[in-house]
Structure formats: structure tokens, C-alpha cells
């Protein structure tokens, strides 16, 4: 069933009109003018974090709540407490989301900040001990219905009561109530905003926030790019954008109030800018830049078939990270020598059931066959943190501190069947070509040993069932992305067949900086000496144990870091397919001895600013 009246285009427009009529000339600003600055139609530039390079020019599509599928069912008496808890979690998440948007809004010009703050405060009030909250709890307990249905029923009742009073101002408040209800239901169902498949070609998505699951629904042939108010540069939404080659700017304060659906917008993912209502001169300038980018890409494509070898003959293996199977074609076109990291979270996103062994096997087999003899490294489920999946329901419950909670390998080892299903599918796909298995978020050697035992048991079962599997068993590797694992890399190496260093999480956990949080994005720095020391220690421990060591975090795809990584002894890099040609070009221009000398000087430094300057100097000169 659908929840109705949730801020559709018409109701939103009516609401803005209502507000304008109600507020009069001296009243609060209409919704549509938050942060709008100069008059409607004038060119306006807003800055944010440029997380995926490139330029997109197109018509904006403002993501609204839209209609949401609301599951409705009765619950048993003994499930009431769990349902109340689920509602409490959705409530807490909604409060946190609104506070984040509010914190962002404080950077808007005076009146706009005040007005949006006023509106968001009203939303927050509705989420704390209000009639709505009490009503939903009462319905869960007394009517024994699920939280989503309770929210829907309560919101409908409150909104109806408001409307019945015949007061235009209160009728407008009914819309706010619906908006809050929509947010709660979204949190409860973990519904992505919407499929973007019906939008006009080249649309630019504008949203408060987009999850990795939302982004996974974007087809780069239809969507030009996107911009959001929330989100950090290393969030999975940002990674997904880079993977898909979609220009994107995140963390843009004032975005929602400044853009309307249908407005002409430019997303400059390279500079981190959004231009709204560009003048003809600006448009012409950006179109020239687009052409220039396309020209450079064509040039880079020419080195596709050339080897990734330094000037002094050091070979580097360049592979691609895959977020979605459909990126394989792009990876091969970019010259990837294999898939160094297949993130399998996509299998669990945007669905309510779990993927069975057969389904996963089919997906993996097709990739293996598509790779035609090139290797693929399949990582087991890394759900948790900012990557949540509806299909895992309570298993992926957010918890008080999701980044440190039941995520990745911890979830797989707790819910054994999740792990066994994936291992079985990977083992079977391994019968069709070279496959490796990679374990996320390992923090101790015991976890690796446990998985190896499970892997052997699953292999025995499959053989008994007469199924063809990889022979010999695939290599079992470890993501080094927890500082404790990096410091114990020498102890973990004997139990692992290879290391893949995940610098995204390693940086986050080492510096205690949320990679998806735009407010601390300026502090997130893989060049911090602590991160580099862990990287160096892990690489040396792996190489001493004679196991392959790769880097598959985002720094692998940034040519600025290439000399440092090579200088530290890394010879395998895995990155977004779109980043491959530039990194290869950088490798081909480098001298590995000079890179090693540069790395030695850098590792003697204690200040990340000095490290960045040294690296920049090296990149300019060598
Ligand atoms: C990492 O943490 O660096 C990594 C490659 O994994 P993910 O970005 O999927 O967490
Ligand atoms: Mg990680």
C-alpha cells in the first residue's frame, strides 16, 4: 500500500503558496526562498565538497519524499516491545537527520537560516514526546500493528484534525506533519528515495541526502550528476558516484532552498561548485570545459593497452573496484587487469529478502566469465556504518555506534548462514575462473582462522552435493582497515593469503573522523603520519611474509598519491575504473627509485601539511 499526500510536487507548491499568503509581506520567508540570495533567475554559485570529478549540465530534479510503500501487518503481543524499540530507533535517526540539516543551515544568510531553523525546530518538536509520538506508541501497543502502519495512521489522523479546523495556517502545518511522518516511515523501511529511471535524460539530482542504495539506482546514461546537503567525500555515496563516473558535489549548505525542479543547474564535481540559473556566458564556459575534459579522456584512453610500468621498469598491477556488476564493461574498457575489490553490498540493497546462494553464484559466475581469465577478488558482505541494507532487517540494526558495531565480518560470523551462503556462491563461481575471497573489517587473527574453517566446511558440503567448486580453494585475504589489524599485521600475515589495505576506513578509525560526515571532512587526511605509518607497517609485514599486498582505498585512484604508494613498496592498486587511466599515466611517468627516496623523506616527517607539500613538490617536479 502507499502512503498518500506525502509532499508531492503539487502539494509542495501549494504549501509554498499558502505560506506566502499567510506570511504576508512581513512574515517569514516562503519555503522556496531559503538561501535564495539574489532574485529568482539570477545566477547563483554555491560551494560544497567536489567528490566525483567532471561537469554535468542539466535540469534539476529535486528529490522529494514522494509516495512510499508502507508495509502493514499485525504483531504478536511478545513483539510489541521490539516494535516500540524499532520506532524509537527511527525517531532517534530522524532527530539526528534534522539536527544535521539544521547545523548545515546555520551557514545560510541570516533570514534564511532563521526561517529554516524555525521550521526544523517545529519538526524536532513533533518528534519529542508530542501527540504524534504518543499516538504511534499507543497504536503499536493497543492496536498491535507494526510501527510503519502506526505512523501512517497517526499522521493521517493528526493531519485530518488540522485540516478540519479550516484555518489555512494550520492546514499548512498538516503538510509539516506529513513530512515528518514520511521521514519516519523512510527510516523504518530504509526506503531509498526513488528509482530515477523515469527522469528526463541528463537530469541533475538534488537531495537532502542520498544513501549508497539510492545512488546505486542511478544510471549514468540517464542521470547527469547530483548534489546533496549532507555527506562526506569518502562516504560510500561519494565512492559510488566516482565508480559510476557521475559528477557529484556533497555537503552543499542551502542547496534545497535554492534549487527548484526544472531549474538549469551545473554540477562542477571537480571544483565542488553548483551553479544555479547559469548565465549564457557561464554556460558557454562550462561547455568548453566539458569538451576539454572529453578531449583529455580520449587522450588517456590511448594508453589503455599499454602496461603500467615505471620508467625504470617496475611493473604495477592495476585493477578496478566494482560497486555494481554493470560497471564491469567500464572497468575492462579502462584497461583493468582484473577486479581487485568487488563490494557485494549491492546484492542486499533495495530489496526486502536475502539473496540466496544460487542468485549470488549467478552474479559472480557472470562476472568471472566476463573477465575472461582475469582475476576477481570478491569481498564478503561489508554491511554496516553508512552502508545499510533493508534485506538484513534487524541484523543491521543501527546500534548506538554503527561504525564500531555489528558490521562486516562481525555480522557474517554472528549470522553464519549469511557467510556460508556467500562462501558457497564464491567457491562455485571459482570453478569458472580465478577468484579470491576478501574479508572486511578483520581485527584479529582468530577471525581469519574461523572463516578458513568455515570455508573448508562449506567446500566439503558442496563437493558432497556434487557441485563444482574452485580447485584449489581460493586465496583468503584480509582487508587491513582497522588500526589494530594494521598494528598486528605481522601476526595476521601468516594466517592470510593476501592483504588489501582499505585506507578509507583505516583513515577514519585511526583519526576518529567519520568518513561520511561533511562537518569534519576537512580533518579527514590519509596523509596524516599515523595513517602512513600503519600503511608502511602493514606493507612491510605483508611483504616479509611473502604475501601480495594491495591498496584498494580511494587513495589508490588518486595519482597524487601514486609515487608515495609505490615508494612504500606497493605494487598492486585497485580503484574506480574511471581513475585507472590517470593513475597508469602517472606510473608510466615515474621513476621507482626516486619515488622510494621521496617516500623515505616523507616517512621522516611529523606534520601532515609538510608531507602534503613534499608530495606536491615531487609531483610537480618528477
Ligand atoms: C576501505 O575502507 O578503504 C575500503 C576499500 O572499503 P570500503 O570503502 O568499502 O569500506
Ligand atoms: Mg572499508
XYZ file of C-alpha atoms and ligand atoms in Angstrom:
633
model
C 0.000 0.000 0.000
C 1.056 3.602 -0.487
C 1.145 6.465 1.934
C -0.658 9.361 0.351
C -0.303 13.101 0.379
C 3.403 12.989 1.191
C 4.717 16.232 -0.211
C 4.217 15.599 -3.910
C 5.150 18.306 -6.394
C 1.625 19.779 -6.282
C 1.225 19.759 -2.519
C 4.665 21.228 -2.016
C 3.938 24.027 -4.466
C 0.567 24.627 -2.772
C 2.304 24.689 0.574
C 4.778 27.313 -0.567
C 1.921 29.395 -1.921
C -0.004 29.010 1.312
C 2.985 30.090 3.313
C 3.437 33.128 1.139
C -0.196 34.141 1.534
C -0.128 33.518 5.261
C 3.156 35.177 5.973
C 2.294 38.397 4.153
C 4.976 40.921 3.300
C 6.477 40.970 6.816
C 6.011 37.321 7.715
C 8.514 34.527 7.473
C 10.147 33.831 4.136
C 8.343 31.388 1.876
C 9.902 27.926 1.821
C 11.168 28.286 -1.705
C 13.356 31.254 -0.863
C 15.644 29.728 1.760
C 19.092 30.969 0.982
C 17.964 32.024 -2.437
C 20.068 35.183 -2.340
C 19.530 37.281 -5.441
C 16.171 37.319 -7.158
C 14.754 34.278 -8.910
C 16.529 33.521 -12.152
C 19.797 35.260 -11.275
C 22.937 33.142 -11.499
C 23.989 31.771 -8.147
C 27.043 29.695 -7.184
C 27.149 27.541 -4.034
C 30.162 25.553 -2.868
C 30.417 22.091 -1.392
C 32.709 19.069 -1.473
C 33.574 18.063 -5.015
C 33.597 14.282 -4.544
C 33.393 12.959 -8.099
C 35.109 14.958 -10.848
C 33.548 16.135 -14.070
C 30.918 18.603 -15.175
C 27.216 17.950 -15.620
C 24.808 20.476 -17.091
C 21.096 19.811 -16.963
C 17.706 20.375 -15.428
C 17.394 19.854 -11.687
C 15.209 17.175 -10.206
C 14.565 17.912 -6.564
C 14.127 14.659 -4.670
C 11.053 14.898 -2.508
C 9.618 12.361 -0.171
C 7.221 11.082 -2.849
C 4.957 8.144 -2.197
C 6.341 5.398 -0.037
C 5.379 1.767 0.185
C 4.152 1.241 3.732
C 4.092 -2.352 4.970
C 1.084 -3.043 7.200
C 0.747 -6.078 9.439
C -0.414 -7.151 12.865
C 2.147 -8.078 15.517
C 2.062 -10.638 18.318
C 1.921 -9.484 21.938
C 5.519 -10.572 22.526
C 6.718 -8.495 19.540
C 5.337 -5.213 20.886
C 8.498 -4.268 22.759
C 10.720 -4.923 19.734
C 8.375 -2.826 17.596
C 8.480 0.057 20.064
C 12.265 -0.176 20.017
C 12.263 -0.056 16.220
C 10.095 3.044 16.344
C 12.393 4.610 18.975
C 15.385 3.992 16.676
C 13.601 5.533 13.699
C 12.692 8.500 15.881
C 16.268 8.954 17.068
C 17.553 8.687 13.497
C 15.005 11.309 12.335
C 16.069 13.694 15.106
C 19.701 13.233 14.182
C 18.969 13.835 10.475
C 17.069 17.037 11.221
C 19.779 18.318 13.577
C 22.359 17.722 10.884
C 20.341 19.630 8.292
C 19.818 22.398 10.838
C 23.529 22.635 11.629
C 24.203 22.981 7.909
C 21.523 25.646 7.572
C 23.235 27.924 10.111
C 25.747 28.807 7.426
C 22.984 30.316 5.272
C 22.473 34.081 5.096
C 20.652 35.491 8.183
C 16.926 35.433 7.411
C 17.089 32.142 5.562
C 18.999 30.446 8.409
C 16.451 31.736 10.899
C 13.469 30.615 8.872
C 14.718 27.137 8.065
C 15.834 26.770 11.692
C 12.319 27.706 12.778
C 10.795 25.090 10.504
C 13.206 22.349 11.534
C 12.636 23.140 15.217
C 8.946 22.569 14.623
C 9.798 19.194 13.054
C 12.025 18.326 16.002
C 9.261 19.217 18.444
C 6.939 16.832 16.651
C 9.490 14.096 17.271
C 9.885 14.605 21.005
C 7.058 13.474 23.274
C 4.437 15.065 21.020
C 0.939 13.860 20.290
C 2.316 12.132 17.186
C 4.891 10.146 19.141
C 2.458 9.212 21.904
C -0.194 8.290 19.354
C 2.145 5.983 17.413
C 3.254 4.222 20.596
C -0.332 3.806 21.705
C -1.289 2.277 18.365
C 1.624 -0.183 18.461
C 0.661 -1.295 21.970
C -3.135 -1.192 21.738
C -3.850 -1.944 18.103
C -0.839 -4.299 17.817
C 0.177 -3.045 14.427
C 3.679 -2.552 13.032
C 5.426 0.780 13.521
C 5.067 1.928 9.889
C 1.327 1.352 9.904
C 1.039 3.074 13.280
C 2.933 6.129 11.994
C 0.791 6.260 8.888
C -2.480 6.033 10.808
C -1.453 8.597 13.403
C -0.139 11.088 10.865
C -3.316 10.783 8.801
C -5.400 11.461 11.923
C -3.373 14.485 13.061
C -3.287 15.958 9.566
C -7.032 15.493 9.199
C -7.673 17.194 12.552
C -5.536 20.163 11.494
C -7.248 20.475 8.128
C -10.717 20.180 9.687
C -10.100 23.361 11.692
C -10.456 25.275 8.436
C -7.507 27.516 9.205
C -5.128 27.930 6.274
C -2.081 28.247 8.531
C -2.908 25.019 10.356
C -3.666 23.328 7.069
C -0.106 24.196 6.044
C 1.133 22.713 9.324
C -0.600 19.485 8.347
C 1.922 19.277 5.494
C 4.759 19.500 8.024
C 3.202 16.669 9.992
C 3.082 14.584 6.819
C 6.694 15.408 6.050
C 7.772 14.248 9.487
C 5.700 11.094 9.063
C 7.329 10.459 5.708
C 10.776 10.778 7.259
C 9.861 8.304 9.996
C 8.497 5.774 7.536
C 11.578 6.149 5.381
C 13.774 5.425 8.372
C 11.659 2.456 9.388
C 11.626 0.896 5.937
C 15.052 2.170 4.885
C 13.403 3.143 1.624
C 15.663 4.712 -0.944
C 14.234 7.906 -2.286
C 13.065 6.569 -5.628
C 14.103 4.920 -8.813
C 15.459 7.587 -11.107
C 14.712 5.701 -14.281
C 11.784 7.829 -15.384
C 13.580 11.155 -15.255
C 14.420 13.052 -18.435
C 17.872 12.264 -19.758
C 20.675 14.291 -18.226
C 18.719 15.213 -15.072
C 20.653 16.547 -12.104
C 19.518 15.050 -8.816
C 19.263 17.481 -5.913
C 18.571 15.975 -2.484
C 18.995 16.489 1.214
C 20.875 13.217 1.412
C 21.376 10.196 -0.827
C 22.292 6.777 0.509
C 24.603 4.384 -1.368
C 21.433 2.394 -2.135
C 19.820 5.481 -3.716
C 22.945 6.115 -5.764
C 23.015 2.509 -6.941
C 19.719 3.209 -8.709
C 21.226 5.939 -10.884
C 22.024 5.050 -14.453
C 24.841 7.302 -15.685
C 23.306 7.217 -19.161
C 20.186 8.936 -17.787
C 21.471 10.942 -14.835
C 23.896 13.810 -15.378
C 25.145 14.175 -11.811
C 23.968 15.013 -8.318
C 24.331 17.314 -5.342
C 23.264 16.914 -1.722
C 23.234 18.883 1.513
C 24.737 16.074 3.587
C 27.581 13.627 3.001
C 31.382 13.441 3.171
C 33.988 12.870 0.477
C 34.807 9.295 1.455
C 31.219 8.204 2.113
C 30.019 5.249 0.074
C 27.683 7.560 -1.787
C 30.750 9.507 -2.945
C 32.592 6.298 -3.845
C 29.570 5.111 -5.797
C 29.483 8.427 -7.708
C 33.151 8.104 -8.670
C 32.592 4.499 -9.707
C 29.698 5.420 -11.927
C 31.555 8.432 -13.300
C 28.786 10.773 -12.138
C 29.943 14.316 -11.304
C 28.844 14.990 -7.711
C 29.070 17.683 -5.051
C 28.101 16.845 -1.456
C 27.780 18.891 1.717
C 26.190 21.892 -0.038
C 24.578 24.183 2.551
C 21.446 25.963 1.354
C 21.021 23.727 -1.663
C 17.446 22.623 -1.112
C 16.011 26.102 -0.780
C 17.972 27.462 -3.705
C 17.040 24.965 -6.431
C 13.657 24.011 -7.810
C 12.808 21.115 -10.068
C 13.301 22.240 -13.655
C 15.956 24.864 -12.875
C 19.022 24.827 -15.088
C 21.942 23.666 -12.955
C 25.646 22.939 -13.401
C 27.378 20.417 -11.154
C 31.103 21.034 -11.130
C 32.367 17.928 -9.327
C 35.978 18.915 -9.918
C 35.822 22.293 -8.171
C 32.981 21.428 -5.801
C 30.520 24.003 -7.119
C 26.858 24.169 -8.025
C 25.794 26.900 -10.425
C 22.069 27.633 -10.466
C 20.494 29.560 -13.363
C 23.834 29.980 -15.169
C 24.115 32.968 -17.490
C 24.712 32.207 -21.204
C 28.402 33.153 -20.705
C 28.811 30.760 -17.763
C 27.066 28.021 -19.718
C 29.340 28.532 -22.706
C 32.396 28.478 -20.429
C 31.327 25.203 -18.778
C 30.515 23.614 -22.126
C 34.056 24.454 -23.242
C 35.400 22.815 -20.081
C 33.258 19.752 -20.719
C 34.787 19.468 -24.188
C 38.274 19.847 -22.760
C 37.617 17.041 -20.252
C 36.324 14.822 -23.045
C 39.451 15.588 -25.111
C 41.776 14.628 -22.214
C 39.758 11.434 -21.624
C 40.137 10.480 -25.283
C 43.866 11.028 -24.988
C 44.070 8.950 -21.826
C 42.106 6.161 -23.451
C 45.016 5.714 -25.858
C 47.225 4.308 -23.082
C 44.597 1.676 -22.266
C 46.556 -1.112 -23.911
C 49.972 -0.028 -22.597
C 51.474 -1.675 -19.494
C 51.557 0.055 -16.083
C 55.344 0.149 -15.844
C 57.534 2.887 -14.386
C 60.273 4.494 -16.451
C 62.826 2.248 -14.715
C 60.871 -0.931 -15.397
C 58.849 -1.579 -12.208
C 55.521 -3.224 -13.034
C 52.375 -2.343 -11.142
C 49.137 -4.322 -11.293
C 46.142 -2.075 -11.818
C 42.712 -3.446 -11.053
C 39.234 -2.000 -10.633
C 36.902 -1.722 -7.655
C 33.349 -2.685 -8.559
C 30.297 -1.393 -6.716
C 27.837 -2.868 -9.183
C 28.239 -5.636 -11.787
C 27.199 -3.265 -14.560
C 30.497 -1.397 -14.100
C 32.477 -4.378 -15.440
C 32.319 -3.175 -19.024
C 33.656 0.218 -17.976
C 36.458 -1.430 -15.972
C 37.582 -3.527 -18.949
C 37.325 -0.560 -21.280
C 39.592 1.363 -18.899
C 42.196 -1.416 -19.128
C 41.707 -3.055 -15.695
C 43.797 -6.211 -15.260
C 41.120 -7.685 -13.046
C 38.745 -6.754 -10.240
C 40.700 -6.019 -7.075
C 37.612 -5.427 -4.951
C 34.066 -6.491 -5.626
C 31.899 -4.886 -2.941
C 28.996 -7.314 -2.565
C 26.687 -4.981 -0.666
C 24.681 -4.252 -3.841
C 23.242 -7.773 -3.578
C 21.433 -6.798 -0.375
C 20.289 -3.293 -1.277
C 16.868 -2.092 -2.409
C 15.102 -5.364 -1.553
C 13.346 -6.933 1.384
C 14.593 -10.523 1.078
C 18.078 -12.020 1.265
C 19.909 -13.185 -1.861
C 20.154 -16.986 -1.975
C 23.287 -18.942 -2.898
C 22.041 -19.584 -6.425
C 21.418 -15.911 -7.145
C 24.812 -14.860 -5.795
C 26.526 -17.661 -7.693
C 24.916 -16.487 -10.941
C 26.073 -12.907 -10.386
C 29.631 -13.972 -9.515
C 29.809 -16.516 -12.339
C 28.794 -13.939 -14.915
C 31.476 -11.583 -13.643
C 34.115 -14.321 -13.658
C 33.189 -15.271 -17.217
C 33.069 -11.622 -18.269
C 36.604 -11.224 -17.003
C 37.795 -13.936 -19.346
C 40.654 -15.301 -17.242
C 41.462 -12.094 -15.374
C 41.227 -12.473 -11.573
C 38.466 -11.178 -9.322
C 38.621 -10.544 -5.577
C 35.189 -10.899 -4.022
C 34.724 -9.307 -0.634
C 32.188 -10.815 1.757
C 29.382 -8.618 2.994
C 30.506 -5.318 4.497
C 27.153 -4.014 5.651
C 27.100 -1.534 8.498
C 28.231 2.018 9.133
C 26.850 4.099 6.279
C 26.016 1.036 4.194
C 22.697 -0.289 5.416
C 20.534 -2.856 3.732
C 16.840 -3.281 4.063
C 17.053 -7.008 3.413
C 19.044 -7.565 6.592
C 16.312 -6.058 8.755
C 17.159 -6.386 12.433
C 20.592 -7.845 11.724
C 21.737 -4.476 10.539
C 20.041 -2.572 13.358
C 21.855 0.694 13.625
C 23.045 0.363 17.234
C 24.433 3.239 19.235
C 27.677 3.425 17.286
C 27.265 1.767 13.898
C 30.864 2.195 12.708
C 32.047 0.244 15.745
C 29.124 -2.136 15.924
C 27.949 -5.371 14.427
C 29.173 -4.756 10.891
C 31.116 -6.513 8.151
C 32.864 -9.757 9.215
C 31.393 -9.484 12.702
C 27.879 -9.712 11.308
C 28.916 -12.542 8.958
C 30.400 -14.543 11.820
C 27.354 -13.971 14.003
C 24.826 -14.772 11.289
C 26.683 -17.794 9.953
C 24.212 -18.527 7.206
C 24.965 -15.146 5.603
C 28.645 -16.044 5.404
C 28.132 -19.665 4.372
C 25.797 -18.616 1.550
C 28.348 -16.137 0.210
C 31.293 -18.521 0.548
C 29.379 -21.259 -1.251
C 28.482 -18.910 -4.111
C 32.087 -17.703 -4.399
C 33.512 -21.233 -4.283
C 31.183 -22.301 -7.073
C 31.976 -19.228 -9.173
C 35.649 -20.122 -8.659
C 35.096 -23.200 -10.826
C 34.772 -20.847 -13.814
C 37.899 -18.729 -13.384
C 40.363 -17.210 -10.922
C 38.680 -15.956 -7.755
C 39.975 -14.692 -4.410
C 37.994 -14.105 -1.198
C 38.455 -10.944 0.846
C 37.287 -10.383 4.445
C 36.276 -6.869 5.554
C 36.924 -5.251 8.956
C 39.142 -8.019 10.319
C 40.534 -7.050 13.695
C 42.150 -10.272 14.888
C 43.843 -13.349 13.512
C 41.203 -15.513 15.204
C 38.529 -14.171 12.837
C 40.593 -15.217 9.808
C 41.134 -18.709 11.189
C 37.429 -19.044 11.956
C 36.482 -18.095 8.386
C 39.052 -20.506 6.951
C 37.481 -23.346 8.914
C 34.015 -22.351 7.700
C 35.307 -22.090 4.129
C 36.690 -25.643 4.270
C 33.440 -26.960 5.740
C 31.374 -25.236 3.034
C 33.711 -26.654 0.358
C 33.269 -30.173 1.768
C 29.481 -29.789 1.731
C 29.457 -28.572 -1.870
C 31.676 -31.420 -3.029
C 29.393 -33.887 -1.263
C 26.452 -32.332 -3.074
C 28.273 -32.918 -6.325
C 28.770 -29.229 -7.121
C 31.819 -27.982 -8.980
C 33.992 -25.624 -6.945
C 37.331 -23.825 -7.219
C 40.244 -26.248 -7.026
C 42.496 -25.474 -5.202
C 40.432 -23.410 -2.763
C 40.583 -19.666 -3.459
C 43.104 -17.477 -1.653
C 41.633 -15.978 1.519
C 42.700 -12.384 2.086
C 42.254 -9.783 4.764
C 41.251 -6.136 4.483
C 43.574 -4.138 6.684
C 41.368 -1.216 7.609
C 41.195 -1.322 11.393
C 44.210 0.293 13.109
C 44.521 -2.697 15.450
C 44.771 -5.045 12.476
C 47.422 -2.835 10.895
C 49.475 -2.841 14.089
C 49.095 -6.625 14.277
C 49.713 -7.116 10.535
C 52.798 -9.239 11.250
C 50.674 -11.537 13.440
C 47.824 -11.713 10.921
C 50.003 -12.232 7.818
C 50.767 -15.944 8.447
C 47.016 -16.657 8.533
C 46.228 -14.629 5.415
C 46.929 -15.343 1.747
C 46.987 -11.641 0.872
C 46.378 -8.188 2.292
C 44.196 -5.445 0.812
C 44.691 -2.156 2.614
C 41.453 -0.215 2.973
C 42.710 3.296 3.543
C 39.173 4.742 3.678
C 38.280 3.046 6.926
C 41.873 2.955 8.128
C 41.968 6.769 7.979
C 38.554 7.062 9.602
C 39.337 4.762 12.521
C 42.892 5.999 13.043
C 41.919 9.661 13.180
C 38.454 9.104 14.706
C 36.863 11.034 11.835
C 33.656 9.815 10.251
C 34.382 9.461 6.533
C 30.763 10.305 5.688
C 30.463 13.419 7.846
C 30.819 16.656 5.908
C 31.389 18.719 9.069
C 34.724 17.027 9.762
C 35.607 16.327 6.132
C 38.407 18.925 6.276
C 40.122 16.871 9.011
C 39.961 13.578 7.120
C 43.502 13.118 5.844
C 45.182 9.931 4.624
C 48.483 11.847 4.685
C 48.409 12.050 8.473
C 51.667 10.450 9.690
C 49.694 7.975 11.837
C 47.859 6.625 8.781
C 51.045 6.468 6.708
C 52.925 4.610 9.451
C 50.175 1.996 9.619
C 50.251 1.721 5.841
C 54.017 1.272 5.866
C 53.997 -1.248 8.709
C 51.277 -3.325 7.041
C 53.028 -3.299 3.664
C 56.342 -4.353 5.161
C 54.719 -7.075 7.296
C 52.902 -8.450 4.259
C 55.945 -8.371 2.007
C 58.120 -10.009 4.710
C 55.546 -12.819 4.938
C 55.700 -13.010 1.117
C 52.008 -12.387 0.580
C 50.668 -9.929 -2.013
C 49.704 -6.514 -0.642
C 47.362 -4.154 -2.473
C 45.762 -0.822 -1.678
C 42.072 -0.581 -2.577
C 41.022 2.537 -0.644
C 40.261 5.724 -2.556
C 43.859 6.969 -2.417
C 44.763 4.167 -4.847
C 42.798 6.028 -7.533
C 44.330 9.451 -6.910
C 47.514 9.965 -8.965
C 48.734 12.445 -6.384
C 49.391 9.522 -4.009
C 50.851 7.137 -6.598
C 54.570 7.955 -6.000
C 54.143 7.577 -2.240
C 52.382 4.212 -2.522
C 54.953 2.900 -4.978
C 57.727 4.304 -2.820
C 56.390 2.364 0.167
C 56.597 -0.873 -1.821
C 53.005 -1.250 -3.029
C 52.802 -2.949 -6.443
C 49.055 -3.594 -6.687
C 46.397 -0.920 -6.797
C 42.638 -1.261 -7.139
C 40.451 1.741 -7.833
C 37.340 3.113 -9.516
C 37.549 2.287 -13.219
C 37.296 5.971 -14.086
C 40.527 6.650 -12.165
C 42.580 3.952 -13.889
C 43.940 5.805 -16.951
C 45.252 8.752 -14.916
C 46.990 6.514 -12.389
C 48.526 4.476 -15.192
C 49.749 7.629 -16.863
C 51.350 8.717 -13.575
C 53.055 5.336 -13.108
C 54.469 5.476 -16.627
C 55.993 8.886 -15.893
C 57.599 7.826 -12.584
C 60.994 6.545 -11.594
C 60.502 3.988 -8.801
C 63.870 4.748 -7.168
C 63.004 8.430 -6.960
C 59.564 7.527 -5.580
C 61.223 5.377 -2.884
C 63.507 8.267 -1.912
C 60.510 10.602 -1.742
C 58.646 8.094 0.472
C 61.655 7.829 2.816
C 61.765 11.602 3.275
C 58.005 11.707 3.827
C 58.083 8.954 6.436
C 60.546 11.023 8.492
C 58.050 13.885 8.770
C 55.710 14.521 11.668
C 53.424 17.119 10.098
C 50.785 16.228 7.514
C 50.953 19.713 5.960
C 54.670 19.268 5.332
C 54.010 15.775 3.949
C 51.426 17.143 1.518
C 53.828 19.883 0.429
C 56.667 17.396 -0.148
C 54.385 15.153 -2.166
C 53.100 18.090 -4.213
C 56.673 19.199 -4.901
C 57.596 15.702 -6.035
C 54.539 15.540 -8.262
C 55.349 18.869 -9.851
C 58.983 18.037 -10.495
C 59.060 14.297 -11.157
C 38.259 0.960 2.577
O 37.774 1.033 3.702
O 39.289 1.594 2.231
C 37.643 0.106 1.546
C 38.223 -0.105 0.383
O 36.436 -0.431 1.817
P 35.060 0.389 1.815
O 35.311 1.736 1.212
O 34.089 -0.422 1.056
O 34.724 0.466 3.285
Mg 36.282 -0.389 4.370
